[in-house]
PDB file of N, CA, C and O in Angstrom:
ATOM      1  N   UNK A 886       0.823  -1.199   0.000  1.00  0.00           N
ATOM      2  CA  UNK A 886       0.000   0.000   0.000  1.00  0.00           C
ATOM      3  C   UNK A 886       0.862   1.255   0.000  1.00  0.00           C
ATOM      4  O   UNK A 886       1.921   1.284   0.599  1.00  0.00           O
ATOM      5  N   UNK A 887       0.364   2.277  -0.672  1.00  0.00           N
ATOM      6  CA  UNK A 887       1.064   3.556  -0.721  1.00  0.00           C
ATOM      7  C   UNK A 887       0.462   4.516   0.283  1.00  0.00           C
ATOM      8  O   UNK A 887      -0.707   4.430   0.628  1.00  0.00           O
ATOM      9  N   UNK A 888       1.290   5.456   0.710  1.00  0.00           N
ATOM     10  CA  UNK A 888       0.846   6.498   1.619  1.00  0.00           C
ATOM     11  C   UNK A 888       1.336   7.821   1.067  1.00  0.00           C
ATOM     12  O   UNK A 888       2.525   8.010   0.861  1.00  0.00           O
ATOM     13  N   UNK A 889       0.407   8.724   0.762  1.00  0.00           N
ATOM     14  CA  UNK A 889       0.746  10.061   0.283  1.00  0.00           C
ATOM     15  C   UNK A 889       0.386  11.061   1.368  1.00  0.00           C
ATOM     16  O   UNK A 889      -0.726  11.037   1.901  1.00  0.00           O
ATOM     17  N   UNK A 890       1.320  11.943   1.682  1.00  0.00           N
ATOM     18  CA  UNK A 890       1.056  13.013   2.637  1.00  0.00           C
ATOM     19  C   UNK A 890       0.968  14.324   1.887  1.00  0.00           C
ATOM     20  O   UNK A 890       1.883  14.695   1.166  1.00  0.00           O
ATOM     21  N   UNK A 891      -0.165  15.012   2.035  1.00  0.00           N
ATOM     22  CA  UNK A 891      -0.409  16.267   1.335  1.00  0.00           C
ATOM     23  C   UNK A 891      -1.045  17.238   2.319  1.00  0.00           C
ATOM     24  O   UNK A 891      -1.948  16.859   3.074  1.00  0.00           O
ATOM     25  N   UNK A 892      -0.599  18.479   2.295  1.00  0.00           N
ATOM     26  CA  UNK A 892      -1.243  19.521   3.087  1.00  0.00           C
ATOM     27  C   UNK A 892      -2.503  19.930   2.339  1.00  0.00           C
ATOM     28  O   UNK A 892      -2.451  20.679   1.368  1.00  0.00           O
ATOM     29  N   UNK A 893      -3.631  19.422   2.776  1.00  0.00           N
ATOM     30  CA  UNK A 893      -4.883  19.645   2.049  1.00  0.00           C
ATOM     31  C   UNK A 893      -5.365  21.089   2.114  1.00  0.00           C
ATOM     32  O   UNK A 893      -6.192  21.494   1.307  1.00  0.00           O
ATOM     33  N   UNK A 894      -4.832  21.873   3.048  1.00  0.00           N
ATOM     34  CA  UNK A 894      -5.184  23.290   3.090  1.00  0.00           C
ATOM     35  C   UNK A 894      -4.611  24.043   1.894  1.00  0.00           C
ATOM     36  O   UNK A 894      -5.076  25.124   1.563  1.00  0.00           O
ATOM     37  N   UNK A 895      -3.603  23.471   1.247  1.00  0.00           N
ATOM     38  CA  UNK A 895      -2.968  24.113   0.096  1.00  0.00           C
ATOM     39  C   UNK A 895      -3.148  23.292  -1.183  1.00  0.00           C
ATOM     40  O   UNK A 895      -2.571  23.628  -2.209  1.00  0.00           O
ATOM     41  N   UNK A 896      -3.949  22.251  -1.119  1.00  0.00           N
ATOM     42  CA  UNK A 896      -4.172  21.388  -2.276  1.00  0.00           C
ATOM     43  C   UNK A 896      -5.320  21.934  -3.116  1.00  0.00           C
ATOM     44  O   UNK A 896      -6.121  22.750  -2.658  1.00  0.00           O
ATOM     45  N   UNK A 897      -5.399  21.469  -4.340  1.00  0.00           N
ATOM     46  CA  UNK A 897      -6.515  21.829  -5.205  1.00  0.00           C
ATOM     47  C   UNK A 897      -7.813  21.228  -4.681  1.00  0.00           C
ATOM     48  O   UNK A 897      -7.817  20.286  -3.886  1.00  0.00           O
ATOM     49  N   UNK A 898      -8.910  21.782  -5.154  1.00  0.00           N
ATOM     50  CA  UNK A 898     -10.223  21.360  -4.680  1.00  0.00           C
ATOM     51  C   UNK A 898     -10.500  19.889  -4.963  1.00  0.00           C
ATOM     52  O   UNK A 898     -11.005  19.173  -4.097  1.00  0.00           O
ATOM     53  N   UNK A 899     -10.160  19.426  -6.155  1.00  0.00           N
ATOM     54  CA  UNK A 899     -10.451  18.034  -6.515  1.00  0.00           C
ATOM     55  C   UNK A 899      -9.648  17.077  -5.640  1.00  0.00           C
ATOM     56  O   UNK A 899     -10.194  16.094  -5.118  1.00  0.00           O
ATOM     57  N   UNK A 900      -8.361  17.363  -5.445  1.00  0.00           N
ATOM     58  CA  UNK A 900      -7.536  16.501  -4.590  1.00  0.00           C
ATOM     59  C   UNK A 900      -8.066  16.491  -3.162  1.00  0.00           C
ATOM     60  O   UNK A 900      -8.189  15.428  -2.540  1.00  0.00           O
ATOM     61  N   UNK A 901      -8.395  17.649  -2.623  1.00  0.00           N
ATOM     62  CA  UNK A 901      -8.918  17.722  -1.260  1.00  0.00           C
ATOM     63  C   UNK A 901     -10.226  16.943  -1.139  1.00  0.00           C
ATOM     64  O   UNK A 901     -10.437  16.206  -0.173  1.00  0.00           O
ATOM     65  N   UNK A 902     -11.101  17.078  -2.140  1.00  0.00           N
ATOM     66  CA  UNK A 902     -12.377  16.369  -2.118  1.00  0.00           C
ATOM     67  C   UNK A 902     -12.156  14.857  -2.160  1.00  0.00           C
ATOM     68  O   UNK A 902     -12.784  14.108  -1.417  1.00  0.00           O
ATOM     69  N   UNK A 903     -11.274  14.415  -3.029  1.00  0.00           N
ATOM     70  CA  UNK A 903     -10.978  12.982  -3.123  1.00  0.00           C
ATOM     71  C   UNK A 903     -10.348  12.463  -1.827  1.00  0.00           C
ATOM     72  O   UNK A 903     -10.636  11.356  -1.387  1.00  0.00           O
ATOM     73  N   UNK A 904      -9.497  13.265  -1.211  1.00  0.00           N
ATOM     74  CA  UNK A 904      -8.826  12.843   0.023  1.00  0.00           C
ATOM     75  C   UNK A 904      -9.828  12.669   1.160  1.00  0.00           C
ATOM     76  O   UNK A 904      -9.607  11.841   2.059  1.00  0.00           O
ATOM     77  N   UNK A 905     -10.909  13.400   1.136  1.00  0.00           N
ATOM     78  CA  UNK A 905     -11.918  13.263   2.185  1.00  0.00           C
ATOM     79  C   UNK A 905     -12.532  11.870   2.207  1.00  0.00           C
ATOM     80  O   UNK A 905     -13.078  11.447   3.213  1.00  0.00           O
ATOM     81  N   UNK A 906     -12.427  11.165   1.092  1.00  0.00           N
ATOM     82  CA  UNK A 906     -12.982   9.816   1.016  1.00  0.00           C
ATOM     83  C   UNK A 906     -11.951   8.755   1.397  1.00  0.00           C
ATOM     84  O   UNK A 906     -12.248   7.564   1.371  1.00  0.00           O
ATOM     85  N   UNK A 907     -10.757   9.185   1.763  1.00  0.00           N
ATOM     86  CA  UNK A 907      -9.708   8.251   2.147  1.00  0.00           C
ATOM     87  C   UNK A 907      -9.759   7.910   3.628  1.00  0.00           C
ATOM     88  O   UNK A 907     -10.665   8.306   4.356  1.00  0.00           O
ATOM     89  N   UNK A 908      -8.771   7.187   4.059  1.00  0.00           N
ATOM     90  CA  UNK A 908      -8.683   6.738   5.441  1.00  0.00           C
ATOM     91  C   UNK A 908      -7.928   7.772   6.268  1.00  0.00           C
ATOM     92  O   UNK A 908      -6.831   8.190   5.900  1.00  0.00           O
ATOM     93  N   UNK A 909      -8.510   8.197   7.367  1.00  0.00           N
ATOM     94  CA  UNK A 909      -7.861   9.172   8.255  1.00  0.00           C
ATOM     95  C   UNK A 909      -7.037   8.426   9.299  1.00  0.00           C
ATOM     96  O   UNK A 909      -7.566   7.626  10.064  1.00  0.00           O
ATOM     97  N   UNK A 910      -5.752   8.737   9.340  1.00  0.00           N
ATOM     98  CA  UNK A 910      -4.875   8.094  10.309  1.00  0.00           C
ATOM     99  C   UNK A 910      -5.032   8.677  11.700  1.00  0.00           C
ATOM    100  O   UNK A 910      -4.901   7.969  12.701  1.00  0.00           O
ATOM    101  N   UNK A 911      -5.290   9.982  11.767  1.00  0.00           N
ATOM    102  CA  UNK A 911      -5.370  10.646  13.059  1.00  0.00           C
ATOM    103  C   UNK A 911      -6.230  11.899  12.929  1.00  0.00           C
ATOM    104  O   UNK A 911      -6.095  12.650  11.976  1.00  0.00           O
ATOM    105  N   UNK A 912      -7.137  12.101  13.874  1.00  0.00           N
ATOM    106  CA  UNK A 912      -7.958  13.301  13.906  1.00  0.00           C
ATOM    107  C   UNK A 912      -7.856  13.887  15.307  1.00  0.00           C
ATOM    108  O   UNK A 912      -8.213  13.236  16.288  1.00  0.00           O
ATOM    109  N   UNK A 913      -7.362  15.097  15.361  1.00  0.00           N
ATOM    110  CA  UNK A 913      -7.242  15.784  16.653  1.00  0.00           C
ATOM    111  C   UNK A 913      -8.502  16.579  16.977  1.00  0.00           C
ATOM    112  O   UNK A 913      -8.895  16.693  18.128  1.00  0.00           O
ATOM    113  N   UNK A 914      -9.138  17.150  15.943  1.00  0.00           N
ATOM    114  CA  UNK A 914     -10.264  18.053  16.162  1.00  0.00           C
ATOM    115  C   UNK A 914     -11.378  17.703  15.176  1.00  0.00           C
ATOM    116  O   UNK A 914     -11.329  18.080  14.005  1.00  0.00           O
ATOM    117  N   UNK A 915     -12.386  16.995  15.663  1.00  0.00           N
ATOM    118  CA  UNK A 915     -13.495  16.573  14.800  1.00  0.00           C
ATOM    119  C   UNK A 915     -14.240  17.768  14.201  1.00  0.00           C
ATOM    120  O   UNK A 915     -14.691  17.708  13.058  1.00  0.00           O
ATOM    121  N   UNK A 916     -14.361  18.845  14.951  1.00  0.00           N
ATOM    122  CA  UNK A 916     -15.059  20.029  14.444  1.00  0.00           C
ATOM    123  C   UNK A 916     -14.290  20.664  13.282  1.00  0.00           C
ATOM    124  O   UNK A 916     -14.883  21.089  12.292  1.00  0.00           O
ATOM    125  N   UNK A 917     -12.957  20.704  13.384  1.00  0.00           N
ATOM    126  CA  UNK A 917     -12.137  21.248  12.298  1.00  0.00           C
ATOM    127  C   UNK A 917     -12.273  20.388  11.044  1.00  0.00           C
ATOM    128  O   UNK A 917     -12.336  20.915   9.930  1.00  0.00           O
ATOM    129  N   UNK A 918     -12.344  19.078  11.218  1.00  0.00           N
ATOM    130  CA  UNK A 918     -12.524  18.180  10.073  1.00  0.00           C
ATOM    131  C   UNK A 918     -13.889  18.421   9.433  1.00  0.00           C
ATOM    132  O   UNK A 918     -14.007  18.485   8.206  1.00  0.00           O
ATOM    133  N   UNK A 919     -14.914  18.592  10.245  1.00  0.00           N
ATOM    134  CA  UNK A 919     -16.260  18.851   9.721  1.00  0.00           C
ATOM    135  C   UNK A 919     -16.302  20.178   8.964  1.00  0.00           C
ATOM    136  O   UNK A 919     -16.890  20.260   7.877  1.00  0.00           O
ATOM    137  N   UNK A 920     -15.684  21.210   9.521  1.00  0.00           N
ATOM    138  CA  UNK A 920     -15.642  22.515   8.855  1.00  0.00           C
ATOM    139  C   UNK A 920     -14.892  22.419   7.526  1.00  0.00           C
ATOM    140  O   UNK A 920     -15.334  22.951   6.509  1.00  0.00           O
ATOM    141  N   UNK A 921     -13.749  21.741   7.540  1.00  0.00           N
ATOM    142  CA  UNK A 921     -12.946  21.574   6.331  1.00  0.00           C
ATOM    143  C   UNK A 921     -13.737  20.798   5.281  1.00  0.00           C
ATOM    144  O   UNK A 921     -13.785  21.179   4.110  1.00  0.00           O
ATOM    145  N   UNK A 922     -14.369  19.700   5.703  1.00  0.00           N
ATOM    146  CA  UNK A 922     -15.143  18.867   4.775  1.00  0.00           C
ATOM    147  C   UNK A 922     -16.277  19.657   4.138  1.00  0.00           C
ATOM    148  O   UNK A 922     -16.519  19.551   2.930  1.00  0.00           O
ATOM    149  N   UNK A 923     -16.955  20.465   4.937  1.00  0.00           N
ATOM    150  CA  UNK A 923     -18.052  21.278   4.422  1.00  0.00           C
ATOM    151  C   UNK A 923     -17.549  22.293   3.404  1.00  0.00           C
ATOM    152  O   UNK A 923     -18.149  22.462   2.334  1.00  0.00           O
ATOM    153  N   UNK A 924     -16.453  22.966   3.731  1.00  0.00           N
ATOM    154  CA  UNK A 924     -15.886  23.979   2.824  1.00  0.00           C
ATOM    155  C   UNK A 924     -15.446  23.344   1.507  1.00  0.00           C
ATOM    156  O   UNK A 924     -15.767  23.836   0.426  1.00  0.00           O
ATOM    157  N   UNK A 925     -14.741  22.231   1.603  1.00  0.00           N
ATOM    158  CA  UNK A 925     -14.244  21.564   0.397  1.00  0.00           C
ATOM    159  C   UNK A 925     -15.407  21.068  -0.463  1.00  0.00           C
ATOM    160  O   UNK A 925     -15.383  21.215  -1.690  1.00  0.00           O
ATOM    161  N   UNK A 926     -16.435  20.522   0.167  1.00  0.00           N
ATOM    162  CA  UNK A 926     -17.588  20.034  -0.597  1.00  0.00           C
ATOM    163  C   UNK A 926     -18.275  21.177  -1.339  1.00  0.00           C
ATOM    164  O   UNK A 926     -18.662  21.026  -2.499  1.00  0.00           O
ATOM    165  N   UNK A 927     -18.420  22.338  -0.682  1.00  0.00           N
ATOM    166  CA  UNK A 927     -19.032  23.501  -1.351  1.00  0.00           C
ATOM    167  C   UNK A 927     -18.169  23.988  -2.505  1.00  0.00           C
ATOM    168  O   UNK A 927     -18.674  24.293  -3.594  1.00  0.00           O
ATOM    169  N   UNK A 928     -16.855  24.073  -2.296  1.00  0.00           N
ATOM    170  CA  UNK A 928     -15.951  24.516  -3.361  1.00  0.00           C
ATOM    171  C   UNK A 928     -15.969  23.539  -4.531  1.00  0.00           C
ATOM    172  O   UNK A 928     -15.969  23.953  -5.692  1.00  0.00           O
ATOM    173  N   UNK A 929     -15.988  22.243  -4.226  1.00  0.00           N
ATOM    174  CA  UNK A 929     -16.009  21.224  -5.274  1.00  0.00           C
ATOM    175  C   UNK A 929     -17.292  21.338  -6.100  1.00  0.00           C
ATOM    176  O   UNK A 929     -17.257  21.314  -7.330  1.00  0.00           O
ATOM    177  N   UNK A 930     -18.418  21.469  -5.423  1.00  0.00           N
ATOM    178  CA  UNK A 930     -19.693  21.601  -6.130  1.00  0.00           C
ATOM    179  C   UNK A 930     -19.688  22.843  -7.011  1.00  0.00           C
ATOM    180  O   UNK A 930     -20.126  22.804  -8.165  1.00  0.00           O
ATOM    181  N   UNK A 931     -19.181  23.952  -6.490  1.00  0.00           N
ATOM    182  CA  UNK A 931     -19.099  25.187  -7.256  1.00  0.00           C
ATOM    183  C   UNK A 931     -18.202  25.016  -8.480  1.00  0.00           C
ATOM    184  O   UNK A 931     -18.554  25.426  -9.590  1.00  0.00           O
ATOM    185  N   UNK A 932     -17.039  24.391  -8.282  1.00  0.00           N
ATOM    186  CA  UNK A 932     -16.121  24.147  -9.404  1.00  0.00           C
ATOM    187  C   UNK A 932     -16.767  23.268 -10.469  1.00  0.00           C
ATOM    188  O   UNK A 932     -16.605  23.505 -11.672  1.00  0.00           O
ATOM    189  N   UNK A 933     -17.491  22.230 -10.053  1.00  0.00           N
ATOM    190  CA  UNK A 933     -18.120  21.328 -11.008  1.00  0.00           C
ATOM    191  C   UNK A 933     -19.242  22.038 -11.772  1.00  0.00           C
ATOM    192  O   UNK A 933     -19.428  21.802 -12.965  1.00  0.00           O
ATOM    193  N   UNK A 934     -19.978  22.929 -11.107  1.00  0.00           N
ATOM    194  CA  UNK A 934     -21.018  23.695 -11.805  1.00  0.00           C
ATOM    195  C   UNK A 934     -20.406  24.597 -12.868  1.00  0.00           C
ATOM    196  O   UNK A 934     -20.914  24.692 -13.989  1.00  0.00           O
ATOM    197  N   UNK A 935     -19.295  25.261 -12.524  1.00  0.00           N
ATOM    198  CA  UNK A 935     -18.620  26.123 -13.499  1.00  0.00           C
ATOM    199  C   UNK A 935     -18.054  25.296 -14.656  1.00  0.00           C
ATOM    200  O   UNK A 935     -18.131  25.705 -15.813  1.00  0.00           O
ATOM    201  N   UNK A 936     -17.476  24.150 -14.354  1.00  0.00           N
ATOM    202  CA  UNK A 936     -16.907  23.298 -15.401  1.00  0.00           C
ATOM    203  C   UNK A 936     -17.999  22.791 -16.332  1.00  0.00           C
ATOM    204  O   UNK A 936     -17.831  22.781 -17.554  1.00  0.00           O
ATOM    205  N   UNK A 937     -19.129  22.399 -15.764  1.00  0.00           N
ATOM    206  CA  UNK A 937     -20.239  21.900 -16.580  1.00  0.00           C
ATOM    207  C   UNK A 937     -20.775  23.006 -17.487  1.00  0.00           C
ATOM    208  O   UNK A 937     -21.043  22.775 -18.667  1.00  0.00           O
ATOM    209  N   UNK A 938     -20.912  24.203 -16.930  1.00  0.00           N
ATOM    210  CA  UNK A 938     -21.396  25.332 -17.737  1.00  0.00           C
ATOM    211  C   UNK A 938     -20.407  25.663 -18.850  1.00  0.00           C
ATOM    212  O   UNK A 938     -20.799  25.925 -19.986  1.00  0.00           O
ATOM    213  N   UNK A 939     -19.127  25.631 -18.537  1.00  0.00           N
ATOM    214  CA  UNK A 939     -18.092  25.927 -19.530  1.00  0.00           C
ATOM    215  C   UNK A 939     -18.119  24.896 -20.654  1.00  0.00           C
ATOM    216  O   UNK A 939     -18.055  25.248 -21.832  1.00  0.00           O
ATOM    217  N   UNK A 940     -18.233  23.631 -20.298  1.00  0.00           N
ATOM    218  CA  UNK A 940     -18.234  22.570 -21.315  1.00  0.00           C
ATOM    219  C   UNK A 940     -19.512  22.566 -22.138  1.00  0.00           C
ATOM    220  O   UNK A 940     -19.519  22.069 -23.260  1.00  0.00           O
ATOM    221  N   UNK A 941     -20.593  23.120 -21.606  1.00  0.00           N
ATOM    222  CA  UNK A 941     -21.863  23.151 -22.332  1.00  0.00           C
ATOM    223  C   UNK A 941     -21.919  24.282 -23.348  1.00  0.00           C
ATOM    224  O   UNK A 941     -22.750  24.258 -24.248  1.00  0.00           O
ATOM    225  N   UNK A 942     -21.032  25.277 -23.222  1.00  0.00           N
ATOM    226  CA  UNK A 942     -21.036  26.396 -24.162  1.00  0.00           C
ATOM    227  C   UNK A 942     -20.551  25.925 -25.534  1.00  0.00           C
ATOM    228  O   UNK A 942     -19.599  25.163 -25.631  1.00  0.00           O
ATOM    229  N   UNK A 943     -21.213  26.394 -26.589  1.00  0.00           N
ATOM    230  CA  UNK A 943     -20.754  26.017 -27.928  1.00  0.00           C
ATOM    231  C   UNK A 943     -19.379  26.636 -28.209  1.00  0.00           C
ATOM    232  O   UNK A 943     -19.089  27.747 -27.783  1.00  0.00           O
ATOM    233  N   UNK A 944     -18.572  25.885 -28.862  1.00  0.00           N
ATOM    234  CA  UNK A 944     -17.232  26.353 -29.189  1.00  0.00           C
ATOM    235  C   UNK A 944     -17.245  26.951 -30.587  1.00  0.00           C
ATOM    236  O   UNK A 944     -17.658  26.300 -31.545  1.00  0.00           O
ATOM    237  N   UNK A 945     -16.802  28.183 -30.686  1.00  0.00           N
ATOM    238  CA  UNK A 945     -16.718  28.853 -31.983  1.00  0.00           C
ATOM    239  C   UNK A 945     -15.238  29.038 -32.283  1.00  0.00           C
ATOM    240  O   UNK A 945     -14.529  29.749 -31.578  1.00  0.00           O
ATOM    241  N   UNK A 946     -14.804  28.373 -33.315  1.00  0.00           N
ATOM    242  CA  UNK A 946     -13.406  28.480 -33.712  1.00  0.00           C
ATOM    243  C   UNK A 946     -13.259  29.552 -34.780  1.00  0.00           C
ATOM    244  O   UNK A 946     -14.129  29.699 -35.644  1.00  0.00           O
ATOM    245  N   UNK A 947     -12.171  30.305 -34.735  1.00  0.00           N
ATOM    246  CA  UNK A 947     -11.979  31.331 -35.762  1.00  0.00           C
ATOM    247  C   UNK A 947     -11.752  30.686 -37.129  1.00  0.00           C
ATOM    248  O   UNK A 947     -11.267  29.567 -37.232  1.00  0.00           O
ATOM    249  N   UNK A 948     -12.140  31.397 -38.161  1.00  0.00           N
ATOM    250  CA  UNK A 948     -11.922  30.907 -39.525  1.00  0.00           C
ATOM    251  C   UNK A 948     -10.463  31.199 -39.887  1.00  0.00           C
ATOM    252  O   UNK A 948     -10.104  32.333 -40.194  1.00  0.00           O
ATOM    253  N   UNK A 949      -9.637  30.194 -39.812  1.00  0.00           N
ATOM    254  CA  UNK A 949      -8.211  30.373 -40.090  1.00  0.00           C
ATOM    255  C   UNK A 949      -7.974  30.446 -41.602  1.00  0.00           C
ATOM    256  O   UNK A 949      -8.626  29.766 -42.383  1.00  0.00           O
ATOM    257  N   UNK A 950      -7.041  31.273 -41.972  1.00  0.00           N
ATOM    258  CA  UNK A 950      -6.687  31.398 -43.385  1.00  0.00           C
ATOM    259  C   UNK A 950      -5.260  30.903 -43.571  1.00  0.00           C
ATOM    260  O   UNK A 950      -4.416  31.078 -42.698  1.00  0.00           O
ATOM    261  N   UNK A 951      -5.028  30.322 -44.690  1.00  0.00           N
ATOM    262  CA  UNK A 951      -3.654  29.923 -45.019  1.00  0.00           C
ATOM    263  C   UNK A 951      -2.905  31.150 -45.505  1.00  0.00           C
ATOM    264  O   UNK A 951      -3.523  32.138 -45.910  1.00  0.00           O
ATOM    265  N   UNK A 952      -1.583  31.144 -45.475  1.00  0.00           N
ATOM    266  CA  UNK A 952      -0.804  32.303 -45.968  1.00  0.00           C
ATOM    267  C   UNK A 952      -1.184  32.661 -47.414  1.00  0.00           C
ATOM    268  O   UNK A 952      -1.223  33.828 -47.766  1.00  0.00           O
ATOM    269  N   UNK A 953      -1.494  31.680 -48.230  1.00  0.00           N
ATOM    270  CA  UNK A 953      -1.860  31.945 -49.619  1.00  0.00           C
ATOM    271  C   UNK A 953      -3.163  32.741 -49.697  1.00  0.00           C
ATOM    272  O   UNK A 953      -3.298  33.675 -50.483  1.00  0.00           O
ATOM    273  N   UNK A 954      -4.153  32.385 -48.846  1.00  0.00           N
ATOM    274  CA  UNK A 954      -5.428  33.106 -48.833  1.00  0.00           C
ATOM    275  C   UNK A 954      -5.241  34.537 -48.372  1.00  0.00           C
ATOM    276  O   UNK A 954      -5.861  35.451 -48.878  1.00  0.00           O
ATOM    277  N   UNK A 955      -4.343  34.744 -47.382  1.00  0.00           N
ATOM    278  CA  UNK A 955      -4.080  36.097 -46.875  1.00  0.00           C
ATOM    279  C   UNK A 955      -3.418  36.961 -47.946  1.00  0.00           C
ATOM    280  O   UNK A 955      -3.627  38.176 -47.980  1.00  0.00           O
ATOM    281  N   UNK A 956      -2.644  36.361 -48.833  1.00  0.00           N
ATOM    282  CA  UNK A 956      -1.915  37.118 -49.850  1.00  0.00           C
ATOM    283  C   UNK A 956      -2.816  37.394 -51.071  1.00  0.00           C
ATOM    284  O   UNK A 956      -2.372  38.024 -52.026  1.00  0.00           O
ATOM    285  N   UNK A 957      -4.049  36.904 -50.981  1.00  0.00           N
ATOM    286  CA  UNK A 957      -4.967  37.161 -52.084  1.00  0.00           C
ATOM    287  C   UNK A 957      -4.790  36.166 -53.222  1.00  0.00           C
ATOM    288  O   UNK A 957      -5.267  36.400 -54.307  1.00  0.00           O
ATOM    289  N   UNK A 958      -4.100  35.058 -52.940  1.00  0.00           N
ATOM    290  CA  UNK A 958      -3.837  34.106 -54.035  1.00  0.00           C
ATOM    291  C   UNK A 958      -4.726  32.986 -53.980  1.00  0.00           C
ATOM    292  O   UNK A 958      -5.122  32.216 -54.691  1.00  0.00           O
TER     293      UNK A 958
END
């Protein structure tokens, strides 16, 4: 088994959210864990809503021209 140690206060939202589903080796303050879990869950949900909205937008690509077209040829 592998063990990764990460400071979740400085980790990205997705990593922190995934880590919440892992095994906790030691908890000193249950209230701090609950507060952290709540904050991370809200941030994760917000990030996923923004990502879903971004991916749902139609993509408009610019009409690229070749050098020959730009030169009028």
